[in-house]
PDB file of C-alpha atoms in Angstrom:
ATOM      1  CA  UNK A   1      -0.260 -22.586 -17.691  1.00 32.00           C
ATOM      2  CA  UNK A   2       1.881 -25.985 -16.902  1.00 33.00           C
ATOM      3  CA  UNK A   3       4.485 -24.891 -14.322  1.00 34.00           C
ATOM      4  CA  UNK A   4       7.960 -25.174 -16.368  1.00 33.00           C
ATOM      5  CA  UNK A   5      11.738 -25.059 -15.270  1.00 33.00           C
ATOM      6  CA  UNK A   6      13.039 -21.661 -15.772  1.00 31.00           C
ATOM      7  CA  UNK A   7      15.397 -21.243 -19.184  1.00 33.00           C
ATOM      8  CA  UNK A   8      18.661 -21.064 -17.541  1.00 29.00           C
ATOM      9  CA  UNK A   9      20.073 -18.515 -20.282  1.00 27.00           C
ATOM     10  CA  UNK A  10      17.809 -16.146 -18.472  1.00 32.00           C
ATOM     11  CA  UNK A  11      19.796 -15.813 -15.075  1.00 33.00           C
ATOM     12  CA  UNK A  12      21.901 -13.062 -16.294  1.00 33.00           C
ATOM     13  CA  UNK A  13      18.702 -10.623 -16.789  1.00 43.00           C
ATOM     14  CA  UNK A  14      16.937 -12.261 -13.486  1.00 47.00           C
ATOM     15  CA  UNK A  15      19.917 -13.068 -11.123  1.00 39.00           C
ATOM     16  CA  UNK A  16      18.027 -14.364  -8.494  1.00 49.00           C
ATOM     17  CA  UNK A  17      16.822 -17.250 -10.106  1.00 50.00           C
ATOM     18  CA  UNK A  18      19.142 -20.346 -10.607  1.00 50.00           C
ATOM     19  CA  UNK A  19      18.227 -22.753 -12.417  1.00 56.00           C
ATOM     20  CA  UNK A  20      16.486 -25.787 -10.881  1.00 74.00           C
ATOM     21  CA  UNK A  21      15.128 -23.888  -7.403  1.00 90.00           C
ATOM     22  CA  UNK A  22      12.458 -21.826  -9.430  1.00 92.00           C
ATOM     23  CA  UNK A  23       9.481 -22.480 -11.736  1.00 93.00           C
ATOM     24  CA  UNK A  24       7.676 -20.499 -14.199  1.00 94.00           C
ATOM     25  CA  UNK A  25       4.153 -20.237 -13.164  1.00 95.00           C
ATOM     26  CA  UNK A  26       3.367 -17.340 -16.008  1.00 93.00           C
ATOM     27  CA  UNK A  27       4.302 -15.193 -18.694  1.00 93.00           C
ATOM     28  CA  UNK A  28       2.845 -12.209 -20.068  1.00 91.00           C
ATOM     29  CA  UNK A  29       3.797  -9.213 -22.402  1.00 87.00           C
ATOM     30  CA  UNK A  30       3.132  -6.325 -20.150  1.00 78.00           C
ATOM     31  CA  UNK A  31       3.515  -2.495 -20.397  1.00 77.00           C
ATOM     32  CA  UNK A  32       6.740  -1.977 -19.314  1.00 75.00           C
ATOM     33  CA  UNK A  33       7.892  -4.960 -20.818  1.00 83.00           C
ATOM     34  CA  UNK A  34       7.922  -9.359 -20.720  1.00 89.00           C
ATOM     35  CA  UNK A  35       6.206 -10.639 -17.354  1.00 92.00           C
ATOM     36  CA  UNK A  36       7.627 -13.477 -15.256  1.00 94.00           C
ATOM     37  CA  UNK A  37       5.696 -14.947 -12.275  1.00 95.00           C
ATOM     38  CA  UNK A  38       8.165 -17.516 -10.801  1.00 95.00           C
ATOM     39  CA  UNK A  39       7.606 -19.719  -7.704  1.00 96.00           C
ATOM     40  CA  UNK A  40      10.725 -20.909  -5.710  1.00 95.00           C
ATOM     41  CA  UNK A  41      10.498 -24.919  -5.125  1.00 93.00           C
ATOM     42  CA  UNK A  42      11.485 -24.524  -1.572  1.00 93.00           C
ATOM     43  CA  UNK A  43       9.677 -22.111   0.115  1.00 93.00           C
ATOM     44  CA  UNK A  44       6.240 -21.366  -2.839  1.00 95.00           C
ATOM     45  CA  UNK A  45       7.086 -18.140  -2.179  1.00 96.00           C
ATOM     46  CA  UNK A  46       6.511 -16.318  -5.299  1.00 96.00           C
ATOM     47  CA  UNK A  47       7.966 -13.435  -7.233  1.00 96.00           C
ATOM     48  CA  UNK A  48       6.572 -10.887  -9.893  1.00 94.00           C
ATOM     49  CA  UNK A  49       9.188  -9.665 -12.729  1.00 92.00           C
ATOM     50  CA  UNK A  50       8.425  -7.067 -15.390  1.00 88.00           C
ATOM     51  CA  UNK A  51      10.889  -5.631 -17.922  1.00 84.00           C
ATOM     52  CA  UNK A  52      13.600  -7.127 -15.531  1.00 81.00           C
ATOM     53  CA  UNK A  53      12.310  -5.107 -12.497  1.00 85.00           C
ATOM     54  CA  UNK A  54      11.631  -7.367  -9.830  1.00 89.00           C
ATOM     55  CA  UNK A  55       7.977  -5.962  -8.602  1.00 91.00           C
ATOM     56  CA  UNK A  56       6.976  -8.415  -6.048  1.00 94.00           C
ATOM     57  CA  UNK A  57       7.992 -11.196  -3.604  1.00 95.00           C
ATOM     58  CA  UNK A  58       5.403 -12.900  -1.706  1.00 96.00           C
ATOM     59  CA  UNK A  59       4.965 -15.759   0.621  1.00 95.00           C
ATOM     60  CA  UNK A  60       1.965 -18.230  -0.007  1.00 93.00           C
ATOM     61  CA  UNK A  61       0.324 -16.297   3.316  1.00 91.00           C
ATOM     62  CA  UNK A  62      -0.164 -13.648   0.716  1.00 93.00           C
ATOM     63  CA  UNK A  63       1.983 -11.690   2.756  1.00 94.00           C
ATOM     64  CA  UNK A  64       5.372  -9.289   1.092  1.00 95.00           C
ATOM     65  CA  UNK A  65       8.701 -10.664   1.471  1.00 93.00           C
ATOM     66  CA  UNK A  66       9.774  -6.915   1.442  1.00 93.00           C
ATOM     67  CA  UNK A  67      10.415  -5.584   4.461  1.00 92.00           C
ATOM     68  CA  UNK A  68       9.117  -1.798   3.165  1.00 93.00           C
ATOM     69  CA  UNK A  69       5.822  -3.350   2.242  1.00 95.00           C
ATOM     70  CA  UNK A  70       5.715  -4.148   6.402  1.00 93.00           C
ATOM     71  CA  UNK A  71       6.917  -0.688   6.988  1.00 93.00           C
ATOM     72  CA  UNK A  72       4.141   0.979   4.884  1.00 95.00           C
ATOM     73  CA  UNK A  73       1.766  -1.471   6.656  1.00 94.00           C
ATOM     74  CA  UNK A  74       2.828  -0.363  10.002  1.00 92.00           C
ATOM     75  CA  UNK A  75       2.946   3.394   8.900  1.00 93.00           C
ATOM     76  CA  UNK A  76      -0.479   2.859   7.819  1.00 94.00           C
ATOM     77  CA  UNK A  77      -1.756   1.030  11.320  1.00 91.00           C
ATOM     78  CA  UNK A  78      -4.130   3.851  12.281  1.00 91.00           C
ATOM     79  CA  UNK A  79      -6.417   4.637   9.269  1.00 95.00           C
ATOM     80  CA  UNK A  80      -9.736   3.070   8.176  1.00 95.00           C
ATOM     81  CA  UNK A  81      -9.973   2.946   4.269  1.00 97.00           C
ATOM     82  CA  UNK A  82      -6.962   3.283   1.928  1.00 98.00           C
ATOM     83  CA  UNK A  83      -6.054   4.316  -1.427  1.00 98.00           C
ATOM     84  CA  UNK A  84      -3.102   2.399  -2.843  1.00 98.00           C
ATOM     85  CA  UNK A  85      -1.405   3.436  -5.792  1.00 98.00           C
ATOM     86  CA  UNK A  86      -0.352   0.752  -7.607  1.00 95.00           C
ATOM     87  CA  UNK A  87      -1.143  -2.442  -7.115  1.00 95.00           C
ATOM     88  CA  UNK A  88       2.061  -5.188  -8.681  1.00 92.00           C
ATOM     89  CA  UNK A  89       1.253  -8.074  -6.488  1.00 95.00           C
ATOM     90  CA  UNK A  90      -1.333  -6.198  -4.242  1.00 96.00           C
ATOM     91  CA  UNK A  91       0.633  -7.929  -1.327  1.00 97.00           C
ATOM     92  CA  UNK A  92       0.192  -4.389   0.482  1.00 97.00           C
ATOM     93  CA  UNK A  93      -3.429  -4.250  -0.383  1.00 98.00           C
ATOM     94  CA  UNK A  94      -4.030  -7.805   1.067  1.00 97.00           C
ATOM     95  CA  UNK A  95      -2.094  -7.341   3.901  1.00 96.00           C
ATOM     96  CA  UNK A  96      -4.292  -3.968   4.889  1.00 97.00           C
ATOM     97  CA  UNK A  97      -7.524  -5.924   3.991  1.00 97.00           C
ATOM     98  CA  UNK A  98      -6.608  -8.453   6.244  1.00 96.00           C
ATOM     99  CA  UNK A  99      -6.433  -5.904   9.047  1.00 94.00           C
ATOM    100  CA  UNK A 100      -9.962  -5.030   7.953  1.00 96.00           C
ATOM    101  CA  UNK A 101      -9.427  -1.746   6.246  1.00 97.00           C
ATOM    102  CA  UNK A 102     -11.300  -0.953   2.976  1.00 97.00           C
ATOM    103  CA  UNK A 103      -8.733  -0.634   0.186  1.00 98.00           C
ATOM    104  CA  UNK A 104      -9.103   0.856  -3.287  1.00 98.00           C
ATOM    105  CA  UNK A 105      -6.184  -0.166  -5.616  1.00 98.00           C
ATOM    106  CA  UNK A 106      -5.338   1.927  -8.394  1.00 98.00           C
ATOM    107  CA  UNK A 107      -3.418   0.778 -11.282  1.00 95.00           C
ATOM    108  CA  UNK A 108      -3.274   1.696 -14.969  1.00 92.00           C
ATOM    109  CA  UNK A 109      -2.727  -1.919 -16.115  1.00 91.00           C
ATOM    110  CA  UNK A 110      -5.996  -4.176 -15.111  1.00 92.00           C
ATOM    111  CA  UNK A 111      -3.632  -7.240 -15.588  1.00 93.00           C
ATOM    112  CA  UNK A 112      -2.149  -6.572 -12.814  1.00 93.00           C
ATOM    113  CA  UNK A 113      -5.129  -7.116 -10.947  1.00 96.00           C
ATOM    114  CA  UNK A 114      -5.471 -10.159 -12.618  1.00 95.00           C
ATOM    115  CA  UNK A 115      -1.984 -11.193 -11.634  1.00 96.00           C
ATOM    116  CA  UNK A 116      -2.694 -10.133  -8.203  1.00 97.00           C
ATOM    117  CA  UNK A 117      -5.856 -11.925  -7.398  1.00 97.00           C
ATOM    118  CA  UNK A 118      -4.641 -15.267  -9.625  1.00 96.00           C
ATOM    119  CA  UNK A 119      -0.927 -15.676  -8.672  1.00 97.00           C
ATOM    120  CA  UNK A 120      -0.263 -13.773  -5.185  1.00 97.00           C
ATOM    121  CA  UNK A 121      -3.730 -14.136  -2.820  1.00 96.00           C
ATOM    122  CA  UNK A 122      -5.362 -10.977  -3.274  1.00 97.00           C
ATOM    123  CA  UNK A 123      -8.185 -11.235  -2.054  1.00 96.00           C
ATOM    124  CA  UNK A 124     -11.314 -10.824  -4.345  1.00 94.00           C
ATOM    125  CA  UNK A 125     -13.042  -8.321  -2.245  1.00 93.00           C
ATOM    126  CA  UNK A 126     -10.229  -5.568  -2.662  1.00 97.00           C
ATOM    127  CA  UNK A 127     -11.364  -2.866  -4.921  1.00 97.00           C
ATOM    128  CA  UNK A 128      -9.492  -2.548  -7.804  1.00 98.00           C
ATOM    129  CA  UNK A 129      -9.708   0.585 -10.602  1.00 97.00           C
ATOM    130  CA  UNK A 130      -7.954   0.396 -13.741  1.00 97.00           C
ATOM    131  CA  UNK A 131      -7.048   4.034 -14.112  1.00 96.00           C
ATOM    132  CA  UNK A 132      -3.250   6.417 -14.546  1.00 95.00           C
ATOM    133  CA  UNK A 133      -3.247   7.574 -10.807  1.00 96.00           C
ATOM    134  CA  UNK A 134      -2.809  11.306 -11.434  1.00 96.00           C
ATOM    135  CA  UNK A 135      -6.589  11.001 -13.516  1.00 97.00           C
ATOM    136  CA  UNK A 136      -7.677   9.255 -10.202  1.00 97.00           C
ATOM    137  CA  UNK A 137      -6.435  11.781  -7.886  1.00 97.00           C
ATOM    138  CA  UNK A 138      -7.847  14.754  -9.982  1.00 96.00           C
ATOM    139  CA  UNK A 139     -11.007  13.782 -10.724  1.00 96.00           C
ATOM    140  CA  UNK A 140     -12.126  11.706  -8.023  1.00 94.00           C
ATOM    141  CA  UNK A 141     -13.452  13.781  -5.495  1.00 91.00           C
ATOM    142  CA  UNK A 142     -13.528  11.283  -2.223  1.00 94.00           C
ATOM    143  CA  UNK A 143     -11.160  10.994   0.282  1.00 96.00           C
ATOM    144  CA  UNK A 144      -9.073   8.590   2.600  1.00 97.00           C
ATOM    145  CA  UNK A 145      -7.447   8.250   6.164  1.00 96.00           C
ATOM    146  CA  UNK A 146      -4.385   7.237   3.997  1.00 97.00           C
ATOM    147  CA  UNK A 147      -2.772   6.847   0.837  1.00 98.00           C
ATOM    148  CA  UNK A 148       0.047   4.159   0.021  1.00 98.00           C
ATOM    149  CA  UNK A 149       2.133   5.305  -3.157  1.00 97.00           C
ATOM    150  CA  UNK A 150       4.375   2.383  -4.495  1.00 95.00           C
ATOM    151  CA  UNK A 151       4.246   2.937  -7.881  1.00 92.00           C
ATOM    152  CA  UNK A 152       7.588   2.971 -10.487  1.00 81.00           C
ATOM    153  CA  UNK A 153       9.033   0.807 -13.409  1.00 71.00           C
ATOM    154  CA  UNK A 154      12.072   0.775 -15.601  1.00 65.00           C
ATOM    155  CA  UNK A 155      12.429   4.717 -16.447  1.00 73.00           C
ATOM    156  CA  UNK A 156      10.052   6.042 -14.168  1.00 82.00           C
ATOM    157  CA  UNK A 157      10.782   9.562 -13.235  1.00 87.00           C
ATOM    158  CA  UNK A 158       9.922  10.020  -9.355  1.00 88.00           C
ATOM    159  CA  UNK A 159      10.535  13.663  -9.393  1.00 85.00           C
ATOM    160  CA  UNK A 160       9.030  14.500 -12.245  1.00 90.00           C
ATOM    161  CA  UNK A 161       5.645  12.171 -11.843  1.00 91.00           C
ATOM    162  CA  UNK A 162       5.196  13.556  -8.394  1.00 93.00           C
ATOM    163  CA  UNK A 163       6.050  17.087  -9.227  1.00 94.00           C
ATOM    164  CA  UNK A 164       4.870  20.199  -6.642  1.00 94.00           C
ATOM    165  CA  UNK A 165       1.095  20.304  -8.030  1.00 95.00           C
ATOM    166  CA  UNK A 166       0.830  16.119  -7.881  1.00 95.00           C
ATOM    167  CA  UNK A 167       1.778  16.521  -4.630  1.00 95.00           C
ATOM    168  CA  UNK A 168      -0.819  18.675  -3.630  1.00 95.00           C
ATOM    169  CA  UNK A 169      -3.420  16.950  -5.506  1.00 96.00           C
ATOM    170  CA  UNK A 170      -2.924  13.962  -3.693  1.00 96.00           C
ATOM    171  CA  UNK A 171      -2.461  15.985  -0.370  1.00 95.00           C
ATOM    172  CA  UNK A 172      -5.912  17.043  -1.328  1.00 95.00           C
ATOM    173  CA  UNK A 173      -7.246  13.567  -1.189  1.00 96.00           C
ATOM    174  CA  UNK A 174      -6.551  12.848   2.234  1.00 95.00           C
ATOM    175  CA  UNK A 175      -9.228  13.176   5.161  1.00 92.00           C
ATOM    176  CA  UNK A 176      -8.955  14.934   8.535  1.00 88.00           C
ATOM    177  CA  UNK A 177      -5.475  13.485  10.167  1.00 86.00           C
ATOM    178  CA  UNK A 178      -4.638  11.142   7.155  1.00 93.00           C
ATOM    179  CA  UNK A 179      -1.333  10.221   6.292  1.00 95.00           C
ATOM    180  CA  UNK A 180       1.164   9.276   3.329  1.00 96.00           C
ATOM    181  CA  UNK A 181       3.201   6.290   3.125  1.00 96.00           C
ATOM    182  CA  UNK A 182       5.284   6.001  -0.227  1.00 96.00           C
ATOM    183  CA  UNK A 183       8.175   4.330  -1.614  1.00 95.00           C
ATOM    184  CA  UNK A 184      10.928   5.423  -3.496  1.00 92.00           C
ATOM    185  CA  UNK A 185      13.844   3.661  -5.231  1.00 87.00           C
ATOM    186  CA  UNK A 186      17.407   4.861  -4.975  1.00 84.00           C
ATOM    187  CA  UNK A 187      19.612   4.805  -7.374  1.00 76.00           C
ATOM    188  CA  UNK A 188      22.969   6.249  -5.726  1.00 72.00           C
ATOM    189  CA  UNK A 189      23.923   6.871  -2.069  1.00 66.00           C
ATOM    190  CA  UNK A 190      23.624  10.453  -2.284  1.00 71.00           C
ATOM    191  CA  UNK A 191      19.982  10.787  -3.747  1.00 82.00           C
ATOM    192  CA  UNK A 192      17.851  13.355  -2.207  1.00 87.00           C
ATOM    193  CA  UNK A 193      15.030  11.898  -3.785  1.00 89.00           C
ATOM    194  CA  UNK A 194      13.065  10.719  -0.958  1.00 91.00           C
ATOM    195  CA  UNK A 195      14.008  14.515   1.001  1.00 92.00           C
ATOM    196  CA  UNK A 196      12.709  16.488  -2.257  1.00 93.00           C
ATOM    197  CA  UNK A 197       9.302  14.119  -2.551  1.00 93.00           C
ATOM    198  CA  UNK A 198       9.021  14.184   1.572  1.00 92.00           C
ATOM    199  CA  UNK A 199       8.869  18.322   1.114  1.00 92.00           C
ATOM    200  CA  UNK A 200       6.351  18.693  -1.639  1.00 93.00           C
ATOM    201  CA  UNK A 201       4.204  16.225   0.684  1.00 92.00           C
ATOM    202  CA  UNK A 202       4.366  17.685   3.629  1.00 87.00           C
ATOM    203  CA  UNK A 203       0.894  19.077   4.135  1.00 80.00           C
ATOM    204  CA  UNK A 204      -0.822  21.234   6.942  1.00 82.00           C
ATOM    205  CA  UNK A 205      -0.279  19.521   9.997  1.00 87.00           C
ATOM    206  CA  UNK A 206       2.407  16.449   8.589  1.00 90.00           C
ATOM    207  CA  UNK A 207       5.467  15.557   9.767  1.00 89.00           C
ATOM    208  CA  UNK A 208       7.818  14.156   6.895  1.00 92.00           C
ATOM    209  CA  UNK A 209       9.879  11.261   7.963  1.00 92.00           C
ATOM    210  CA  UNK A 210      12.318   9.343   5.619  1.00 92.00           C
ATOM    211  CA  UNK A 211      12.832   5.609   6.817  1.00 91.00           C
ATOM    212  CA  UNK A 212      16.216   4.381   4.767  1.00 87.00           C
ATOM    213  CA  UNK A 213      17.669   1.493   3.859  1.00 84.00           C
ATOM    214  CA  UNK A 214      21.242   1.937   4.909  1.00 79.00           C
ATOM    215  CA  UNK A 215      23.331  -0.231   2.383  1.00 73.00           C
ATOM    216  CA  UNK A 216      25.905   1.337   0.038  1.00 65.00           C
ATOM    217  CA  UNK A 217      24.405  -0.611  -3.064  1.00 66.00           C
ATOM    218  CA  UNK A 218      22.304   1.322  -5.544  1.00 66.00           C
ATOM    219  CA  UNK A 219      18.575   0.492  -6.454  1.00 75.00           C
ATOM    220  CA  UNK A 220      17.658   0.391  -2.598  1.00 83.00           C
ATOM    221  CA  UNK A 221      14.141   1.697  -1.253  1.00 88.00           C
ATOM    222  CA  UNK A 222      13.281   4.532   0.815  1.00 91.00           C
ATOM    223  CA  UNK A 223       9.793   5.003   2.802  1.00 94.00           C
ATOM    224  CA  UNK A 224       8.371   8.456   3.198  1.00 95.00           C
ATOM    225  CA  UNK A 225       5.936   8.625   6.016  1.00 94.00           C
ATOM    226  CA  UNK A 226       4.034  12.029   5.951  1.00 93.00           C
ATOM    227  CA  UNK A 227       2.146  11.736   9.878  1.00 92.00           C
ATOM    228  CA  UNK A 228       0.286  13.496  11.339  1.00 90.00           C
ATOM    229  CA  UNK A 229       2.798  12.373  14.625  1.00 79.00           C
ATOM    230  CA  UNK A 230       5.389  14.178  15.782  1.00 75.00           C
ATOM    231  CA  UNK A 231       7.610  11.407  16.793  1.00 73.00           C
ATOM    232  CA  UNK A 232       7.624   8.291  14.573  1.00 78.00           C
ATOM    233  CA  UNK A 233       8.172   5.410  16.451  1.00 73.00           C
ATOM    234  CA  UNK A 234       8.452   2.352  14.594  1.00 74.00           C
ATOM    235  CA  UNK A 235       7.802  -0.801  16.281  1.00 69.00           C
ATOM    236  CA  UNK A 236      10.430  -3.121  14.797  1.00 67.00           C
ATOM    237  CA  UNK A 237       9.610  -5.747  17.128  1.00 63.00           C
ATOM    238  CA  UNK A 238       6.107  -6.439  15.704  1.00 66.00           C
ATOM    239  CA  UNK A 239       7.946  -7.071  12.269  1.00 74.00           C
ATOM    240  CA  UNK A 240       7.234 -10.672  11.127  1.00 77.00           C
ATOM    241  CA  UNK A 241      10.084 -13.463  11.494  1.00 73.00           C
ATOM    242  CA  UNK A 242      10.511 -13.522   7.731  1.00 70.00           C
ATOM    243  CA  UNK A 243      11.505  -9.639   7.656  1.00 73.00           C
ATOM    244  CA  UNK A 244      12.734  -8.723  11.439  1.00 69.00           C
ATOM    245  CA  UNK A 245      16.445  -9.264  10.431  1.00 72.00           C
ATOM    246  CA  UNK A 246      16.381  -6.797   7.898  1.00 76.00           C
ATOM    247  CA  UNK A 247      15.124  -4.293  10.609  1.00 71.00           C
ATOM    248  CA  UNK A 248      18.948  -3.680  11.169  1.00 73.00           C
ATOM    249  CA  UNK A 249      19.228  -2.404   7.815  1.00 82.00           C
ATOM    250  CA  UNK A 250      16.752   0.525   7.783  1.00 86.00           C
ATOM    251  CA  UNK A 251      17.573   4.549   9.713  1.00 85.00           C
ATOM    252  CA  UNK A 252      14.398   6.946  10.680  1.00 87.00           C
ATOM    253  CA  UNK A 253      15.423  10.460  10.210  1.00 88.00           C
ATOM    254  CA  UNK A 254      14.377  13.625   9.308  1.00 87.00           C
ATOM    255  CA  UNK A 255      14.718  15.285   5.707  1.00 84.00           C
ATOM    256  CA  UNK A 256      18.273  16.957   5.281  1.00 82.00           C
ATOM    257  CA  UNK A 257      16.094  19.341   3.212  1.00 81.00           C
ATOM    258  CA  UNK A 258      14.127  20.384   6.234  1.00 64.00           C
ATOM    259  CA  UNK A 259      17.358  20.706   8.094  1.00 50.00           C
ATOM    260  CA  UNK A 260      18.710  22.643   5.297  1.00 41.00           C
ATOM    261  CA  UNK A 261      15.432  25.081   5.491  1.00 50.00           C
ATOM    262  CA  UNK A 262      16.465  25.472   9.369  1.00 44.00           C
ATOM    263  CA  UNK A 263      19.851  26.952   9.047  1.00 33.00           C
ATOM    264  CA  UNK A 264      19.178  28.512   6.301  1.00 36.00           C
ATOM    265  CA  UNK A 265      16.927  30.912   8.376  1.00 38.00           C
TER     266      UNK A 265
END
């Protein structure tokens, strides 16, 4: 598709993209809604809308423009082969291959894959299923050092899609010493979303840590690192320049569930 200026009528749904800095690479009708893959003039960078989420951001390196993509990454440092669920611009997946890690991508919608490879430098190598990742997890039997979970959507329900016996499925597809790293969105300062998905993950032998993005605006991310460590120690400094100001923004800490659980005794 010819690369065309994006409608400016539009800025009200997509806010970050003024009119005249941004092109319209591609448009698709997708599951949860109208697709947008936009490049900004400036930079190439390029982002991935659908239904008026804003699903990826990537630089022409292939690499996220999220900085908890790069926290997932580093979370995910020590194991061999990966199972990432969901896939959106597969920016996680290629930045894992490129550490030379196999990676299987699961993802319900194969066009994502498409989108992935076509529009954001996945590379071609990365295995890709097209499958609902809760069929995956049951009925595939094999198992990984870790599993990335960055799945979600307008309306998805973290708590209940990754209720108590999801979360033990999927604890059942990790390997000797693996390890979770997933992201959550927050809707309100208060959530205890990330503390109530941290708990049903924490497995035999895992440590639940919640890494947070401390700003008082709503729809901000959460990571949940379920290691097998039991001290996370995040190396901001080996953040790239494009994220490493945005380290200030982000708290380790325990669960206040698990604190909760303490006193409680």
């Amino acid at each position: 598709m010819d690369a065309v200026e994006y409608p400016a009528q539009h800025s009200a749904h997509y806010p970050h993209m003024e009119g005249g800095t941004v092109q319209l690479l591609a448009r698709f009708e997708g599951i949860h809604g109208r697709i947008f893959v936009i490049e900004e003039k400036a930079t190439g960078a390029r982002r991935y809308y659908e239904g008026g989420s804003f699903q990826s951001h990537a630089w022409r390196s292939g690499e996220s423009c999220f900085t908890y993509v790069h926290l997932m990454k580093a979370l995910l440092q020590p194991a061999r082969d990966v199972l990432v669920l969901g896939c959106a611009g597969g920016t996680l997946a290629t930045m894992l291959h490129r550490q030379g890690k196999s990676v299987t991508v699961i993802d319900r919608n194969p066009l994502s894959f498409t989108l992935a490879r076509e529009y954001f430098w996945m590379p071609s190598d990365v295995r890709c299923i097209a499958a609902d990742f809760k069929d995956f997890i049951t009925y595939n039997r094999d198992c990984f050092d870790a599993i990335a979970v960055d799945v979600g959507g307008p309306g998805f329900d973290y708590a209940t899609e990754f209720d108590e016996m999801t979360c033990r499925t999927l604890l059942g597809r990790l390997g000797h010493s693996g390890r979770i790293a997933m992201n959550v969105l927050i809707e309100y300062g208060m959530d205890l979303l990330p503390d109530i998905a941290g708990k049903r993950l924490a497995g035999p032998g895992l440590q639940t840590w919640i890494i947070d993005e401390v700003v008082r605006e709503p729809d901000r991310n959460a990571v949940i690192a379920c290691v097998p460590e039991g001290h996370l120690d995040i190396q901001w400094q080996i953040l790239p320049d494009t994220v490493a100001t945005d380290a200030a923004r982000w708290l380790v800490r325990r669960s206040h569930l698990e604190s909760a659980d303490k006193y409680a005794r």
